[in-house]
Short mmCIF file of C-alpha atoms in Angstrom, two decimals:
data_model
loop_
_atom_site.label_atom_id
_atom_site.label_comp_id
_atom_site.label_asym_id
_atom_site.label_seq_id
_atom_site.Cartn_x
_atom_site.Cartn_y
_atom_site.Cartn_z
CA MET M 288 -8.37 2.25 33.32
CA VAL M 289 -5.27 -0.02 32.82
CA ILE M 290 -6.15 -0.21 29.02
CA TYR M 291 -7.08 3.30 28.77
CA HIS M 292 -3.74 4.37 30.04
CA TRP M 293 -1.84 1.68 27.57
CA LEU M 294 -3.69 2.95 24.88
CA MET M 295 -2.86 6.33 25.21
CA ASN M 296 0.86 5.75 25.97
CA ARG M 297 0.81 3.53 22.42
CA LEU M 298 -1.07 6.25 20.23
CA THR M 299 1.53 8.95 21.39
CA VAL M 300 4.60 7.18 20.54
CA TYR M 301 4.23 9.70 17.57
CA PRO M 302 3.52 13.29 18.01
CA MET M 303 0.10 14.19 17.38
CA LEU M 304 0.02 15.93 13.66
CA ASP M 305 -1.62 19.49 15.23
CA LEU M 306 0.83 19.57 18.74
CA MET M 307 4.21 19.16 16.04
CA ASP M 308 3.51 19.44 12.66
CA LYS M 309 6.51 20.13 11.82
CA LEU M 310 7.97 16.59 12.81
CA MET M 311 5.54 14.98 10.32
CA THR M 312 6.08 14.35 7.22
CA LYS M 313 3.60 16.28 4.86
CA ILE M 314 2.64 14.41 1.72
CA LEU M 315 -1.11 15.40 0.93
CA ILE M 316 -2.16 19.17 -0.22
CA GLU M 317 -5.21 20.40 0.05
CA PRO M 318 -7.23 21.91 -2.50
CA CYS M 319 -6.65 25.46 -1.34
CA GLU M 320 -3.00 25.00 -0.75
CA LEU M 321 -3.02 23.83 -4.00
CA HIS M 322 -4.57 26.77 -5.62
CA GLU M 323 -2.55 29.38 -3.56
CA LEU M 324 0.62 27.03 -4.64
CA ILE M 325 0.31 27.24 -8.40
CA GLN M 326 0.12 31.57 -7.79
CA GLU M 327 3.21 31.52 -6.47
CA LYS M 328 5.35 28.85 -7.67
CA ASP M 329 6.21 26.43 -10.80
CA VAL M 330 4.45 23.20 -9.91
CA VAL M 331 4.54 20.41 -12.04
CA ILE M 332 0.68 19.19 -11.89
CA ILE M 333 0.37 15.12 -13.11
CA ASP M 334 -2.76 13.69 -13.66
CA THR M 335 -2.28 9.92 -13.43
CA ARG M 336 -5.61 8.77 -14.40
CA SER M 337 -6.50 7.46 -17.99
CA PRO M 338 -5.56 9.06 -21.09
CA GLU M 339 -9.50 8.81 -21.73
CA GLU M 340 -10.23 10.36 -18.81
CA TYR M 341 -8.03 13.32 -18.90
CA ALA M 342 -9.47 14.33 -22.06
CA GLN M 343 -12.97 15.16 -20.66
CA TYR M 344 -11.68 17.33 -18.09
CA HIS M 345 -8.26 17.81 -15.81
CA LEU M 346 -6.68 20.35 -13.71
CA GLN M 347 -5.09 23.35 -16.00
CA ASN M 348 -1.65 22.89 -16.98
CA ALA M 349 -2.01 19.17 -16.13
CA VAL M 350 -0.08 16.59 -17.42
CA ASN M 351 -1.39 13.07 -17.73
CA ILE M 352 1.15 9.81 -17.19
CA HIS M 353 -1.19 7.15 -16.75
CA GLU M 354 1.84 4.26 -16.43
CA ILE M 355 2.15 5.38 -13.26
CA PHE M 356 -0.43 3.43 -12.52
CA THR M 357 -0.77 0.58 -14.82
CA TYR M 358 3.19 -0.19 -14.50
CA LEU M 359 4.22 -3.68 -13.34
CA ALA M 360 7.82 -3.97 -12.26
CA SER M 361 10.00 -6.97 -10.89
CA SER M 362 12.43 -6.50 -7.88
CA THR M 363 15.08 -7.24 -9.36
CA PRO M 364 17.98 -5.23 -9.71
CA GLN M 365 17.45 -5.47 -13.38
CA GLY M 366 13.70 -5.06 -13.77
CA MET M 367 14.71 -1.49 -10.71
CA GLN M 368 16.72 -0.12 -12.92
CA ASP M 369 14.36 -0.85 -16.17
CA MET M 370 11.52 1.19 -14.09
CA ARG M 371 13.49 3.71 -13.04
CA GLU M 372 15.10 4.46 -16.41
CA HIS M 373 11.55 4.26 -17.85
CA PHE M 374 10.20 6.84 -15.36
CA ALA M 375 13.51 9.30 -15.72
CA LYS M 376 12.28 9.56 -18.96
CA LYS M 377 8.79 9.72 -18.73
CA PHE M 378 8.94 12.72 -15.55
CA GLY M 379 11.25 14.33 -17.72
CA GLU M 380 8.95 14.66 -20.62
CA ALA M 381 6.70 15.89 -18.16
CA GLY M 382 9.20 18.76 -17.41
CA VAL M 383 10.47 17.29 -13.55
CA ASP M 384 13.50 16.70 -12.73
CA LYS M 385 14.98 16.08 -9.33
CA ASP M 386 14.17 19.08 -8.04
CA GLN M 387 11.39 20.13 -9.23
CA LEU M 388 8.14 21.19 -7.30
CA VAL M 389 5.34 17.84 -8.22
CA VAL M 390 1.46 17.49 -6.90
CA PHE M 391 0.12 14.51 -8.71
CA TYR M 392 -3.80 13.34 -8.21
CA GLU M 393 -6.35 10.97 -9.26
CA GLN M 394 -10.26 11.07 -9.52
CA GLY M 395 -10.96 10.14 -5.98
CA MET M 396 -8.05 8.44 -3.56
CA GLY M 397 -10.76 6.20 -2.38
CA THR M 398 -11.61 5.04 -6.06
CA GLY M 399 -7.67 4.83 -8.09
CA PHE M 400 -6.72 1.94 -5.96
CA GLY M 401 -3.62 4.69 -4.58
CA GLN M 402 -2.57 5.90 -8.10
CA SER M 403 -1.75 9.58 -6.92
CA CYS M 404 0.05 8.24 -4.33
CA ARG M 405 1.84 5.23 -6.09
CA GLY M 406 3.04 9.27 -8.54
CA HIS M 407 4.25 10.40 -4.88
CA PHE M 408 6.24 7.06 -4.54
CA MET M 409 7.90 6.49 -7.14
CA LEU M 410 9.42 10.35 -7.86
CA SER M 411 10.84 10.44 -4.33
CA TYR M 412 12.08 6.53 -4.79
CA LEU M 413 14.24 8.22 -8.15
CA GLY M 414 15.35 11.01 -5.89
CA ASN M 415 13.24 13.69 -6.31
CA SER M 416 11.85 15.11 -2.97
CA SER M 417 9.54 17.87 -3.29
CA SER M 418 6.34 16.21 -4.22
CA TYR M 419 3.16 15.98 -2.92
CA VAL M 420 -0.72 14.25 -3.54
CA LEU M 421 -3.75 15.82 -3.86
CA HIS M 422 -6.40 14.97 -1.14
CA GLY M 423 -8.77 14.07 -2.17
CA GLY M 424 -8.59 13.52 -5.92
CA LEU M 425 -9.96 15.98 -8.44
CA MET M 426 -13.23 15.58 -7.17
CA ALA M 427 -12.18 17.46 -4.01
CA TRP M 428 -10.63 19.77 -6.23
CA ILE M 429 -14.06 20.43 -8.25
CA ASN M 430 -16.07 20.51 -5.00
CA ALA M 431 -13.84 23.04 -3.82
CA GLY M 432 -15.17 25.35 -6.48
CA TYR M 433 -11.98 25.62 -8.42
CA GLN M 434 -11.39 25.63 -12.19
CA ILE M 435 -10.67 22.73 -14.37
CA THR M 436 -10.35 22.55 -18.50
CA ASP M 437 -10.03 20.12 -21.49
CA HIS M 438 -6.26 22.44 -23.11
CA VAL M 439 -3.60 19.74 -23.05
CA PRO M 440 -0.50 21.70 -22.35
CA LYS M 441 3.00 20.89 -24.01
CA PRO M 442 4.97 21.08 -21.13
CA VAL M 443 9.13 21.76 -22.12
CA THR M 444 11.11 18.27 -21.43
CA LYS M 445 13.94 18.39 -19.09
CA ALA M 446 16.88 15.85 -18.12
CA PHE M 447 16.18 14.24 -15.12
CA GLU M 448 19.19 12.81 -13.09
CA LEU M 449 18.65 9.94 -11.01
CA THR M 450 19.99 9.62 -7.55
CA ASP M 451 20.25 6.94 -4.88
CA ASP M 452 18.61 9.17 -2.19
CA GLY M 453 15.26 7.30 -2.27
CA ILE M 454 16.84 3.69 -2.61
CA ASP M 455 15.94 2.39 0.75
CA MET M 456 12.18 2.81 -0.04
CA ILE M 457 11.88 -0.48 -2.06
CA VAL M 458 12.80 -4.02 -0.94
CA GLY M 459 13.32 -7.03 -3.25
CA LYS M 460 11.54 -10.03 -3.00
CA ASP M 461 15.30 -11.73 -1.61
CA ASP M 462 14.63 -9.02 1.24
CA VAL M 463 11.40 -10.50 2.12
CA LEU M 464 12.45 -13.83 1.76
CA ALA M 465 15.77 -13.15 4.26
CA GLN M 466 13.30 -11.75 6.86
CA LEU M 467 10.50 -14.48 7.20
CA SER M 468 12.00 -16.09 9.92
CA LYS M 469 13.62 -13.51 11.73
CA ASN M 470 10.88 -11.47 13.16
CA GLU M 471 12.81 -8.08 12.68
CA VAL M 472 10.47 -6.60 10.41
CA THR M 473 6.76 -6.20 10.27
CA LEU M 474 5.42 -6.96 7.00
CA LEU M 475 1.62 -5.28 5.96
CA ASP M 476 -0.95 -6.79 3.44
CA VAL M 477 -2.64 -4.07 2.49
CA ARG M 478 -4.84 -6.22 -0.38
CA ASP M 479 -8.51 -6.76 -0.42
CA VAL M 480 -9.91 -9.51 1.91
CA ASP M 481 -10.04 -12.06 -0.93
CA GLU M 482 -6.65 -11.53 -2.20
CA TRP M 483 -5.63 -12.38 1.19
CA ILE M 484 -7.22 -15.19 1.99
CA GLY M 485 -6.63 -16.68 -1.47
CA GLU M 486 -10.46 -16.02 -3.01
CA SER M 487 -8.95 -14.45 -5.75
CA SER M 488 -5.07 -13.58 -7.06
CA SER M 489 -5.18 -9.90 -8.01
CA PRO M 490 -8.22 -7.27 -8.61
CA TYR M 491 -7.46 -8.22 -12.21
CA GLY M 492 -9.31 -11.41 -11.76
CA LYS M 493 -9.04 -14.40 -9.28
CA TYR M 494 -7.27 -16.69 -12.07
CA PHE M 495 -4.90 -13.84 -12.99
CA SER M 496 -1.62 -14.70 -10.90
CA PRO M 497 -0.16 -18.47 -10.87
CA ARG M 498 -1.12 -18.82 -7.05
CA ARG M 499 -3.22 -17.59 -4.85
CA GLY M 500 -2.85 -16.87 -1.01
CA ARG M 501 -0.75 -14.42 1.19
CA ILE M 502 3.00 -14.19 1.83
CA PRO M 503 3.82 -16.17 5.41
CA GLY M 504 3.59 -14.15 8.54
CA ALA M 505 2.12 -10.72 7.02
CA LYS M 506 -0.11 -9.02 9.02
CA TRP M 507 -3.35 -7.92 7.04
CA LEU M 508 -4.60 -4.18 6.87
CA GLU M 509 -6.98 -3.30 3.95
CA TRP M 510 -5.70 -0.48 2.62
CA TYR M 511 -8.90 1.73 2.03
CA ARG M 512 -8.58 1.52 6.16
CA MET M 513 -6.27 3.66 5.92
CA MET M 514 -9.50 6.48 4.32
CA LYS M 515 -12.81 8.11 5.24
CA PRO M 516 -16.18 7.25 3.38
CA ASN M 517 -15.30 10.88 1.67
CA GLY M 518 -12.05 9.65 0.30
CA ARG M 519 -10.09 11.27 2.28
CA VAL M 520 -7.18 10.27 4.55
CA LYS M 521 -7.61 9.09 7.86
CA SER M 522 -5.50 11.70 10.66
CA PRO M 523 -2.38 10.75 13.05
CA SER M 524 -4.53 9.01 15.27
CA GLU M 525 -6.59 7.58 13.53
CA ILE M 526 -4.06 5.76 11.62
CA ARG M 527 -1.92 4.87 14.40
CA ALA M 528 -5.12 3.55 16.25
CA GLU M 529 -5.60 1.26 12.73
CA CYS M 530 -2.74 0.19 13.18
CA LEU M 531 -2.71 -1.04 16.66
CA ASN M 532 -6.04 -2.67 16.26
CA ILE M 533 -3.92 -5.36 14.12
CA GLY M 534 -0.93 -5.75 16.92
CA MET M 535 1.50 -4.13 15.00
CA ASP M 536 4.71 -3.55 16.90
CA PHE M 537 5.60 0.33 16.35
CA SER M 538 8.91 0.19 16.65
CA LYS M 539 9.60 -2.14 13.85
CA PRO M 540 10.38 -0.91 10.36
CA VAL M 541 7.40 -2.01 8.20
CA TRP M 542 6.92 -3.48 4.64
CA LEU M 543 4.19 -2.76 2.93
CA TYR M 544 2.64 -5.16 -0.23
CA CYS M 545 0.15 -5.39 -2.57
CA PHE M 546 -0.29 -6.71 -6.04
CA LYS M 547 1.99 -3.73 -8.03
CA GLY M 548 2.53 -1.54 -5.29
CA SER M 549 -0.23 1.00 -5.88
CA ARG M 550 -2.09 0.44 -3.15
CA THR M 551 0.56 0.25 -1.21
CA SER M 552 1.52 3.55 -2.14
CA ASN M 553 -1.89 4.89 -0.73
CA THR M 554 -0.72 3.03 2.75
CA TYR M 555 2.70 4.54 2.63
CA VAL M 556 1.47 8.11 2.33
CA ALA M 557 -1.58 7.23 5.19
CA LEU M 558 1.77 5.82 7.37
CA LYS M 559 4.75 8.38 6.49
CA GLN M 560 1.23 11.18 7.34
CA ALA M 561 0.95 9.87 10.74
CA GLY M 562 4.26 9.51 11.77
CA PHE M 563 5.97 6.58 10.62
CA GLU M 564 9.23 7.05 9.82
CA ASN M 565 10.99 3.14 8.67
CA VAL M 566 8.46 2.37 6.17
CA ALA M 567 9.31 0.48 2.53
CA THR M 568 7.42 -1.11 -0.09
CA TYR M 569 8.11 -4.58 -2.00
CA PHE M 570 7.07 -2.90 -5.08
CA GLY M 571 6.91 -6.23 -6.69
CA SER M 572 4.81 -7.76 -4.31
CA TRP M 573 2.44 -10.28 -5.16
CA ASN M 574 2.54 -10.44 -8.75
CA GLU M 575 5.99 -11.27 -8.21
CA TRP M 576 5.83 -13.86 -5.39
CA SER M 577 3.08 -15.69 -6.68
CA GLN M 578 4.90 -16.23 -9.99
CA ASP M 579 8.09 -18.17 -8.27
CA GLU M 580 7.09 -21.38 -7.42
CA SER M 581 10.03 -21.52 -4.55
CA LEU M 582 8.50 -19.34 -2.54
CA PRO M 583 6.16 -19.86 0.14
CA ILE M 584 2.54 -18.84 0.36
CA GLU M 585 -0.34 -19.35 3.10
CA GLU M 586 -3.29 -20.17 1.40
CA GLY M 587 -7.13 -20.35 3.24
CA LEU M 588 -8.32 -18.45 6.63
CA PRO M 589 -5.12 -17.62 8.92
CA VAL M 590 -4.78 -19.57 11.68
CA ARG M 591 -5.04 -17.93 15.20
#
């Protein structure tokens, strides 16, 4: 009984979605909601899949920006500035400015390593606070009976004015290094198990990066633990339960990392949907950390 009350108290640290929906961050949009939205509003829809997949079929008027998934960035000031300028140009060419309503999608959220969520994350970081992710991806749209096309639209380019509104969403390797001995932040590794224990260095191959392992002191919660088998994000209470299961302290800020900041974006969306407010991403992630021999790593199975 004591354990039950403790668990219930912890689970209710954040309001339940069905009781206080307005206090939650809505990022995921259902196919029926998107279908209604595009009848009423000016919406730019961005397909994050490969150009080959996009050419076969996509949502009507969707614009393809696959670089949302493939782009690698360092967390240095110059690396972040290069990324900001690059995607301000890309989004502008797609007809997006800082006030434009945008919806991102991928094939299926359980298979695309979080690429549609990465689109939402990056656009928010650039200063646009009006973007959503199609829940379940393109397959959910098709399964709901809505139309697809192979017609390629010609968007009207807009000027994307960068702001610092989302600047706190990203931390750098120096920030992470400074926190390793302070225990003030929950550093959350969301990579696959073979990467976590150092069997592989990346999703791109065992030896893709120069070192294998993890950042010392990080907790581990694989990104797809936030997903149901059908590719939908788990409910807020289920997500909080997953976090409790690894001993997360809900009072601390959460800093996410994976290999390049894509799977973290999937987890970022899930945590925000579950009511976590203080969440940031180490965008350089293992791709950057592993290349700096001066930075500490842990290898093998964690010692309990």
